[in-house]
Amino acid sequence: MKQLFYIFLLLPLYSCNTEVSITPIEVSSGWRGTPGKLVVKKGDLVDTIYDCQFGHTPEHKLLKHLDKEYLFTSCEMNNGGDNYQTFGLWSLEDATFLDTLFFKELNISKEIQINDKTAGNYNWIKRKGKLKLVKNTIVFEMDSIVTLVENNETKDTISLGRSIKHFKLNLR
């Protein structure tokens, strides 16, 4: 009888486990395109996000909005001069667990030739992106930074401009 009492006492505790755990798994990379893994668990729900390259795992953090949690992931990928960064927002609700709410791939850096690149004179453009939730909107902010390089030495760094985009979401 005691055992039955303990089972009924512990069963509700185990059944309402809604805590999210995220386990990054770096994979041995045989080539540049090998993605890393994030194993995401919430109670009995388990799924995996694959992103990045060289087996590295994406950066991630939990975001809260209106008493709900979302998973934000981001990853920089080197493509030999044309580098990219991914931005993803994932649902952590039971019915839509790890559904993609937002995904954006942004070209974050580019080498642009001015004068003679063989002499080491060029501009390097680097973009930085940030994502945040404001009310029911994703605010995606991008800043472009231009660096002037002469004879392989950085001469000047200029912020070229900031771009802000708003994406409406149905976050209820």
Coordinates of N, CA and C in Angstrom, one line a residue:
M1 N 0.8 -1.2 0.0 CA 0.0 0.0 0.0 C 0.9 1.3 0.0
K2 N 2.0 1.2 0.8 CA 2.9 2.4 0.8 C 3.5 2.7 -0.6
Q3 N 3.8 1.6 -1.3 CA 4.4 1.8 -2.6 C 3.4 2.5 -3.5
L4 N 2.2 2.1 -3.5 CA 1.2 2.7 -4.3 C 1.0 4.1 -4.0
F5 N 1.1 4.5 -2.7 CA 1.0 5.9 -2.3 C 2.1 6.7 -2.9
Y6 N 3.4 6.2 -2.8 CA 4.5 6.9 -3.4 C 4.4 7.0 -4.9
I7 N 3.9 6.1 -5.5 CA 3.8 6.1 -7.0 C 2.8 7.3 -7.3
F8 N 1.7 7.4 -6.7 CA 0.7 8.4 -6.9 C 1.2 9.8 -6.5
L9 N 2.1 9.8 -5.5 CA 2.7 11.1 -5.1 C 3.7 11.6 -6.1
L10 N 4.6 10.7 -6.6 CA 5.7 11.1 -7.5 C 5.2 11.2 -9.0
L11 N 4.2 10.5 -9.4 CA 3.7 10.6 -10.8 C 3.4 12.0 -11.2
P12 N 2.7 12.8 -10.5 CA 2.5 14.2 -11.0 C 3.8 15.0 -11.1
L13 N 4.7 14.8 -10.2 CA 6.0 15.5 -10.3 C 6.7 15.2 -11.6
Y14 N 6.8 13.9 -12.0 CA 7.5 13.5 -13.2 C 6.7 13.9 -14.4
S15 N 5.4 13.9 -14.4 CA 4.6 14.2 -15.6 C 4.6 15.6 -15.9
C16 N 4.8 16.6 -15.0 CA 4.8 18.0 -15.4 C 6.2 18.6 -15.5
N17 N 7.2 17.8 -15.9 CA 8.5 18.3 -16.1 C 8.5 19.1 -17.4
T18 N 8.5 20.4 -17.3 CA 8.5 21.2 -18.5 C 9.8 22.0 -18.7
E19 N 10.8 21.6 -17.9 CA 12.1 22.3 -18.0 C 12.8 21.9 -19.3
V20 N 13.4 22.9 -19.9 CA 14.1 22.6 -21.2 C 15.5 22.4 -21.0
S21 N 16.1 21.4 -21.6 CA 17.5 21.1 -21.5 C 18.1 21.1 -22.9
I22 N 19.2 21.7 -23.0 CA 19.9 21.8 -24.4 C 21.3 21.2 -24.2
T23 N 21.6 20.2 -25.0 CA 22.9 19.5 -25.0 C 23.6 19.8 -26.3
P24 N 24.7 20.6 -26.4 CA 25.4 20.7 -27.6 C 26.3 19.5 -27.8
I25 N 26.3 19.0 -29.1 CA 27.1 17.9 -29.5 C 28.0 18.3 -30.6
E26 N 29.3 18.4 -30.4 CA 30.2 18.7 -31.5 C 30.5 17.4 -32.2
V27 N 30.5 17.4 -33.5 CA 30.7 16.2 -34.3 C 32.1 16.3 -34.9
S28 N 32.7 15.1 -35.0 CA 34.0 15.1 -35.7 C 33.8 15.4 -37.2
S29 N 34.5 16.5 -37.6 CA 34.2 16.9 -39.0 C 35.1 16.3 -40.0
G30 N 34.6 15.6 -41.0 CA 35.4 15.1 -42.1 C 35.5 16.1 -43.2
W31 N 34.6 17.1 -43.2 CA 34.6 18.2 -44.2 C 33.9 19.4 -43.6
R32 N 34.0 20.5 -44.3 CA 33.5 21.8 -43.9 C 32.0 21.8 -43.6
G33 N 31.3 21.0 -44.4 CA 29.8 21.0 -44.3 C 29.2 20.2 -43.2
T34 N 30.1 19.6 -42.4 CA 29.5 18.8 -41.3 C 28.9 19.7 -40.2
P35 N 27.6 19.6 -40.0 CA 27.0 20.4 -39.0 C 27.2 19.9 -37.6
G36 N 27.1 20.8 -36.6 CA 27.0 20.4 -35.2 C 25.6 20.1 -34.8
K37 N 25.3 19.6 -33.6 CA 24.0 19.3 -33.2 C 23.7 19.9 -31.8
L38 N 22.4 20.3 -31.7 CA 21.9 20.7 -30.4 C 20.7 19.8 -30.1
V39 N 20.8 19.0 -29.1 CA 19.7 18.1 -28.7 C 18.9 18.8 -27.7
V40 N 17.6 19.0 -28.0 CA 16.7 19.8 -27.1 C 15.7 18.9 -26.5
K41 N 15.5 19.0 -25.2 CA 14.6 18.1 -24.5 C 13.7 19.0 -23.7
K42 N 12.4 18.6 -23.7 CA 11.4 19.2 -22.8 C 10.4 18.1 -22.4
G43 N 10.5 17.7 -21.2 CA 9.7 16.6 -20.7 C 10.0 15.3 -21.6
D44 N 9.0 14.8 -22.2 CA 9.2 13.6 -23.1 C 9.5 14.0 -24.5
L45 N 9.5 15.2 -24.8 CA 9.8 15.7 -26.2 C 11.3 15.8 -26.4
V46 N 11.8 15.3 -27.5 CA 13.2 15.4 -27.8 C 13.4 15.6 -29.3
D47 N 14.2 16.5 -29.7 CA 14.5 16.7 -31.1 C 15.9 17.3 -31.2
T48 N 16.4 17.4 -32.5 CA 17.8 17.8 -32.7 C 17.8 18.9 -33.8
I49 N 18.6 20.0 -33.5 CA 18.8 21.0 -34.5 C 20.2 20.8 -35.0
Y50 N 20.3 20.8 -36.4 CA 21.6 20.7 -37.0 C 22.0 22.0 -37.7
D51 N 23.1 22.6 -37.3 CA 23.5 23.9 -37.9 C 25.0 24.0 -37.8
C52 N 25.6 25.0 -38.4 CA 27.0 25.3 -38.4 C 27.8 24.5 -39.4
Q53 N 29.1 24.5 -39.2 CA 30.0 23.7 -40.0 C 31.2 23.2 -39.2
F54 N 32.0 22.4 -39.8 CA 33.2 21.8 -39.1 C 32.8 21.1 -37.8
G55 N 31.6 20.7 -37.7 CA 31.1 20.0 -36.5 C 30.8 20.9 -35.3
H56 N 31.0 22.2 -35.4 CA 30.7 23.1 -34.3 C 29.2 23.2 -34.1
T57 N 28.8 23.5 -32.8 CA 27.4 23.6 -32.5 C 27.0 25.1 -32.6
P58 N 25.7 25.4 -32.9 CA 25.3 26.8 -32.9 C 25.2 27.4 -31.5
E59 N 25.5 28.7 -31.4 CA 25.2 29.4 -30.2 C 23.7 29.4 -29.9
H60 N 23.3 29.4 -28.7 CA 21.9 29.3 -28.4 C 21.6 30.0 -27.1
K61 N 20.3 30.4 -26.9 CA 19.8 30.9 -25.7 C 18.3 30.9 -25.7
L62 N 17.8 30.8 -24.5 CA 16.3 30.7 -24.3 C 15.8 32.2 -24.2
L63 N 14.7 32.5 -24.9 CA 14.1 33.8 -24.8 C 12.7 33.6 -24.3
K64 N 12.3 34.5 -23.4 CA 10.9 34.4 -22.8 C 10.1 35.5 -23.3
H65 N 8.8 35.2 -23.7 CA 7.9 36.3 -24.1 C 6.5 35.8 -23.8
L66 N 5.8 36.7 -23.0 CA 4.4 36.4 -22.6 C 4.3 35.0 -22.0
D67 N 5.1 34.7 -21.0 CA 5.1 33.5 -20.3 C 5.4 32.2 -21.1
K68 N 6.0 32.4 -22.3 CA 6.4 31.3 -23.1 C 7.9 31.4 -23.4
E69 N 8.5 30.2 -23.6 CA 9.9 30.2 -24.0 C 10.1 29.8 -25.4
Y70 N 11.2 30.4 -26.0 CA 11.6 30.1 -27.3 C 13.1 29.9 -27.3
L71 N 13.6 29.2 -28.3 CA 15.0 28.9 -28.4 C 15.5 29.7 -29.6
F72 N 16.6 30.5 -29.4 CA 17.2 31.3 -30.4 C 18.6 30.6 -30.7
T73 N 18.9 30.4 -32.0 CA 20.2 29.8 -32.4 C 20.8 30.8 -33.4
S74 N 22.1 30.7 -33.4 CA 22.9 31.5 -34.3 C 24.2 30.8 -34.6
C75 N 24.7 30.9 -35.8 CA 25.9 30.3 -36.2 C 26.6 31.0 -37.3
E76 N 27.9 31.2 -37.2 CA 28.7 31.8 -38.3 C 29.3 30.7 -39.1
M77 N 29.3 30.9 -40.4 CA 29.9 29.9 -41.3 C 30.8 30.6 -42.3
N78 N 32.1 30.0 -42.4 CA 33.1 30.5 -43.2 C 33.0 29.9 -44.6
N79 N 32.9 30.8 -45.6 CA 32.8 30.3 -47.0 C 33.9 31.0 -47.9
G80 N 35.1 31.2 -47.3 CA 36.2 31.8 -48.1 C 36.0 33.2 -48.6
G81 N 35.6 34.1 -47.7 CA 35.4 35.5 -48.2 C 34.0 35.9 -48.1
D82 N 33.0 35.0 -48.5 CA 31.6 35.3 -48.4 C 31.1 34.5 -47.2
N83 N 31.1 35.0 -46.0 CA 30.8 34.3 -44.8 C 29.3 34.6 -44.4
Y84 N 28.7 33.6 -43.8 CA 27.3 33.7 -43.5 C 27.1 33.5 -42.0
Q85 N 25.9 34.0 -41.5 CA 25.5 33.8 -40.2 C 24.0 33.4 -40.3
T86 N 23.6 32.4 -39.6 CA 22.2 32.0 -39.5 C 21.6 32.5 -38.2
F87 N 20.3 32.8 -38.3 CA 19.6 33.2 -37.1 C 18.3 32.4 -37.1
G88 N 18.0 31.7 -36.0 CA 16.8 30.9 -36.0 C 16.0 31.1 -34.7
L89 N 14.7 31.1 -34.7 CA 13.9 31.1 -33.6 C 13.0 29.9 -33.6
W90 N 12.9 29.1 -32.6 CA 12.3 27.8 -32.5 C 11.2 27.8 -31.4
S91 N 10.1 27.2 -31.7 CA 9.0 27.1 -30.7 C 9.4 26.0 -29.7
L92 N 9.1 26.2 -28.4 CA 9.3 25.2 -27.4 C 7.9 24.8 -26.8
E93 N 6.8 25.2 -27.4 CA 5.5 24.7 -27.0 C 5.3 23.2 -27.3
D94 N 4.6 22.5 -26.5 CA 4.4 21.1 -26.7 C 3.9 20.8 -28.1
A95 N 2.8 21.5 -28.5 CA 2.1 21.1 -29.8 C 3.0 21.5 -31.0
T96 N 3.9 22.4 -30.9 CA 4.7 22.9 -32.0 C 6.2 22.8 -31.7
F97 N 6.6 21.8 -30.9 CA 8.0 21.7 -30.4 C 9.0 21.7 -31.5
L98 N 9.9 22.7 -31.5 CA 11.0 22.9 -32.4 C 10.5 23.2 -33.8
D99 N 9.3 23.7 -34.0 CA 8.9 24.3 -35.3 C 9.7 25.6 -35.5
T100 N 10.1 25.8 -36.7 CA 10.8 27.0 -37.1 C 9.9 28.2 -37.1
L101 N 10.0 29.2 -36.3 CA 9.2 30.4 -36.3 C 9.9 31.5 -37.2
F102 N 11.2 31.4 -37.2 CA 12.0 32.4 -38.0 C 13.3 31.8 -38.3
F103 N 13.7 32.0 -39.6 CA 15.1 31.6 -40.0 C 15.6 32.6 -41.0
K104 N 16.8 33.1 -40.8 CA 17.4 34.1 -41.7 C 18.9 33.7 -41.9
E105 N 19.4 33.7 -43.1 CA 20.8 33.5 -43.4 C 21.3 34.8 -43.9
L106 N 22.3 35.4 -43.3 CA 22.8 36.7 -43.7 C 24.3 36.6 -44.1
N107 N 24.6 37.2 -45.3 CA 26.0 37.3 -45.7 C 26.6 38.4 -44.8
I108 N 27.6 38.0 -44.0 CA 28.1 38.9 -42.9 C 29.5 39.5 -43.3
S109 N 30.2 39.0 -44.3 CA 31.4 39.6 -44.6 C 31.8 39.4 -46.1
K110 N 32.4 40.3 -46.7 CA 32.8 40.3 -48.1 C 34.0 41.1 -48.3
E111 N 34.9 40.6 -49.1 CA 36.1 41.3 -49.5 C 35.8 42.0 -50.8
I112 N 36.0 43.3 -50.9 CA 35.7 44.1 -52.1 C 37.1 44.7 -52.5
Q113 N 37.4 44.5 -53.8 CA 38.7 45.0 -54.3 C 38.6 46.5 -54.6
I114 N 39.6 47.2 -54.1 CA 39.7 48.6 -54.6 C 41.2 48.7 -55.0
N115 N 41.5 49.5 -56.0 CA 42.9 49.6 -56.5 C 43.4 48.2 -56.9
D116 N 44.4 47.7 -56.2 CA 45.1 46.5 -56.6 C 45.2 45.6 -55.4
K117 N 44.4 44.5 -55.4 CA 44.4 43.6 -54.3 C 45.8 42.9 -54.1
T118 N 46.5 42.7 -55.1 CA 47.8 42.1 -55.0 C 48.7 43.0 -54.2
A119 N 48.5 44.3 -54.1 CA 49.3 45.2 -53.3 C 48.7 45.2 -51.9
G120 N 47.6 44.5 -51.6 CA 47.1 44.5 -50.3 C 46.1 45.6 -50.0
N121 N 45.5 46.3 -51.0 CA 44.6 47.4 -50.8 C 43.2 46.9 -51.1
Y122 N 42.3 46.9 -50.1 CA 40.9 46.5 -50.3 C 40.1 46.9 -49.1
N123 N 38.7 46.8 -49.3 CA 37.8 47.1 -48.2 C 37.2 45.7 -47.8
W124 N 37.0 45.6 -46.5 CA 36.4 44.4 -45.9 C 35.1 44.8 -45.2
I125 N 34.0 44.2 -45.6 CA 32.7 44.5 -45.0 C 32.3 43.4 -44.1
K126 N 32.0 43.8 -42.9 CA 31.6 42.8 -41.9 C 30.2 43.2 -41.4
R127 N 29.3 42.3 -41.3 CA 27.9 42.6 -40.8 C 27.7 41.9 -39.5
K128 N 27.1 42.6 -38.6 CA 26.7 41.9 -37.3 C 25.2 42.0 -37.2
G129 N 24.6 40.8 -36.9 CA 23.1 40.8 -36.7 C 22.7 40.4 -35.3
K130 N 21.6 41.0 -34.9 CA 21.1 40.7 -33.6 C 19.6 40.5 -33.7
L131 N 19.0 39.6 -32.9 CA 17.6 39.3 -32.9 C 17.1 39.5 -31.5
K132 N 15.9 40.1 -31.4 CA 15.2 40.2 -30.1 C 13.7 40.2 -30.3
L133 N 13.0 39.8 -29.3 CA 11.5 39.8 -29.3 C 11.0 41.0 -28.6
V134 N 10.1 41.7 -29.3 CA 9.4 42.9 -28.7 C 8.0 42.7 -29.0
K135 N 7.2 42.5 -28.0 CA 5.7 42.2 -28.1 C 5.6 41.0 -29.0
N136 N 4.8 41.1 -30.1 CA 4.7 39.9 -31.0 C 5.5 40.1 -32.3
T137 N 6.6 40.7 -32.1 CA 7.5 41.1 -33.3 C 8.9 40.7 -33.1
I138 N 9.5 40.1 -34.1 CA 11.0 39.9 -34.1 C 11.6 41.1 -34.6
V139 N 12.5 41.7 -33.9 CA 13.3 42.9 -34.4 C 14.6 42.3 -34.7
F140 N 14.9 42.4 -36.0 CA 16.2 42.0 -36.6 C 17.0 43.2 -36.9
E141 N 18.2 43.4 -36.2 CA 19.0 44.5 -36.4 C 20.3 44.1 -37.0
M142 N 20.7 44.8 -38.1 CA 22.0 44.5 -38.7 C 22.9 45.8 -38.8
D143 N 24.1 45.7 -38.4 CA 25.1 46.8 -38.5 C 26.2 46.4 -39.5
S144 N 26.5 47.3 -40.5 CA 27.5 47.0 -41.4 C 28.7 47.8 -41.1
I145 N 29.9 47.2 -41.0 CA 31.1 47.8 -40.7 C 32.1 47.6 -41.8
V146 N 32.7 48.7 -42.3 CA 33.6 48.7 -43.4 C 35.0 49.0 -42.9
T147 N 36.0 48.1 -43.2 CA 37.4 48.3 -42.8 C 38.2 48.5 -44.0
L148 N 39.0 49.6 -44.1 CA 39.9 49.9 -45.2 C 41.3 49.3 -44.8
V149 N 41.7 48.4 -45.7 CA 43.0 47.8 -45.5 C 44.0 48.2 -46.6
E150 N 45.1 48.7 -46.3 CA 46.2 49.1 -47.2 C 47.5 48.4 -46.8
N151 N 48.1 47.8 -47.8 CA 49.3 47.0 -47.6 C 49.2 46.1 -46.4
N152 N 48.0 45.3 -46.4 CA 47.7 44.3 -45.4 C 47.7 44.9 -44.0
E153 N 47.5 46.2 -43.8 CA 47.4 46.9 -42.5 C 46.0 47.6 -42.5
T154 N 45.3 47.4 -41.4 CA 44.0 48.1 -41.2 C 44.3 49.6 -41.0
K155 N 43.7 50.4 -41.9 CA 43.9 51.9 -41.8 C 42.7 52.6 -41.2
D156 N 41.5 52.1 -41.4 CA 40.3 52.8 -40.9 C 39.1 51.8 -40.8
T157 N 38.3 52.0 -39.8 CA 37.1 51.2 -39.6 C 35.9 52.2 -39.5
I158 N 34.9 52.0 -40.3 CA 33.7 52.9 -40.4 C 32.5 52.0 -40.3
S159 N 31.5 52.5 -39.5 CA 30.2 51.9 -39.5 C 29.4 52.4 -40.7
L160 N 29.0 51.6 -41.6 CA 28.4 52.0 -42.8 C 26.9 52.3 -42.6
G161 N 26.3 51.6 -41.6 CA 24.9 51.9 -41.4 C 24.2 50.8 -40.7
R162 N 23.1 51.1 -40.2 CA 22.3 50.1 -39.4 C 21.0 49.9 -40.1
S163 N 20.6 48.7 -40.2 CA 19.3 48.3 -40.8 C 18.5 47.6 -39.8
I164 N 17.2 48.0 -39.6 CA 16.4 47.3 -38.6 C 15.1 46.8 -39.4
K165 N 14.8 45.5 -39.2 CA 13.6 45.0 -39.9 C 12.7 44.4 -38.8
H166 N 11.4 44.5 -39.0 CA 10.5 44.0 -38.0 C 9.7 42.9 -38.7
F167 N 9.6 41.7 -38.1 CA 8.8 40.6 -38.6 C 7.7 40.2 -37.6
K168 N 6.5 40.4 -38.0 CA 5.3 40.1 -37.1 C 5.2 38.6 -37.0
L169 N 5.0 38.2 -35.7 CA 4.8 36.8 -35.4 C 3.5 36.6 -34.7
N170 N 2.9 35.4 -34.8 CA 1.7 35.2 -34.0 C 2.1 34.4 -32.7
L171 N 2.6 35.2 -31.8 CA 3.1 34.6 -30.5 C 2.0 34.8 -29.5
R172 N 1.2 33.8 -29.3 CA 0.1 34.0 -28.2 C 0.3 33.0 -27.2

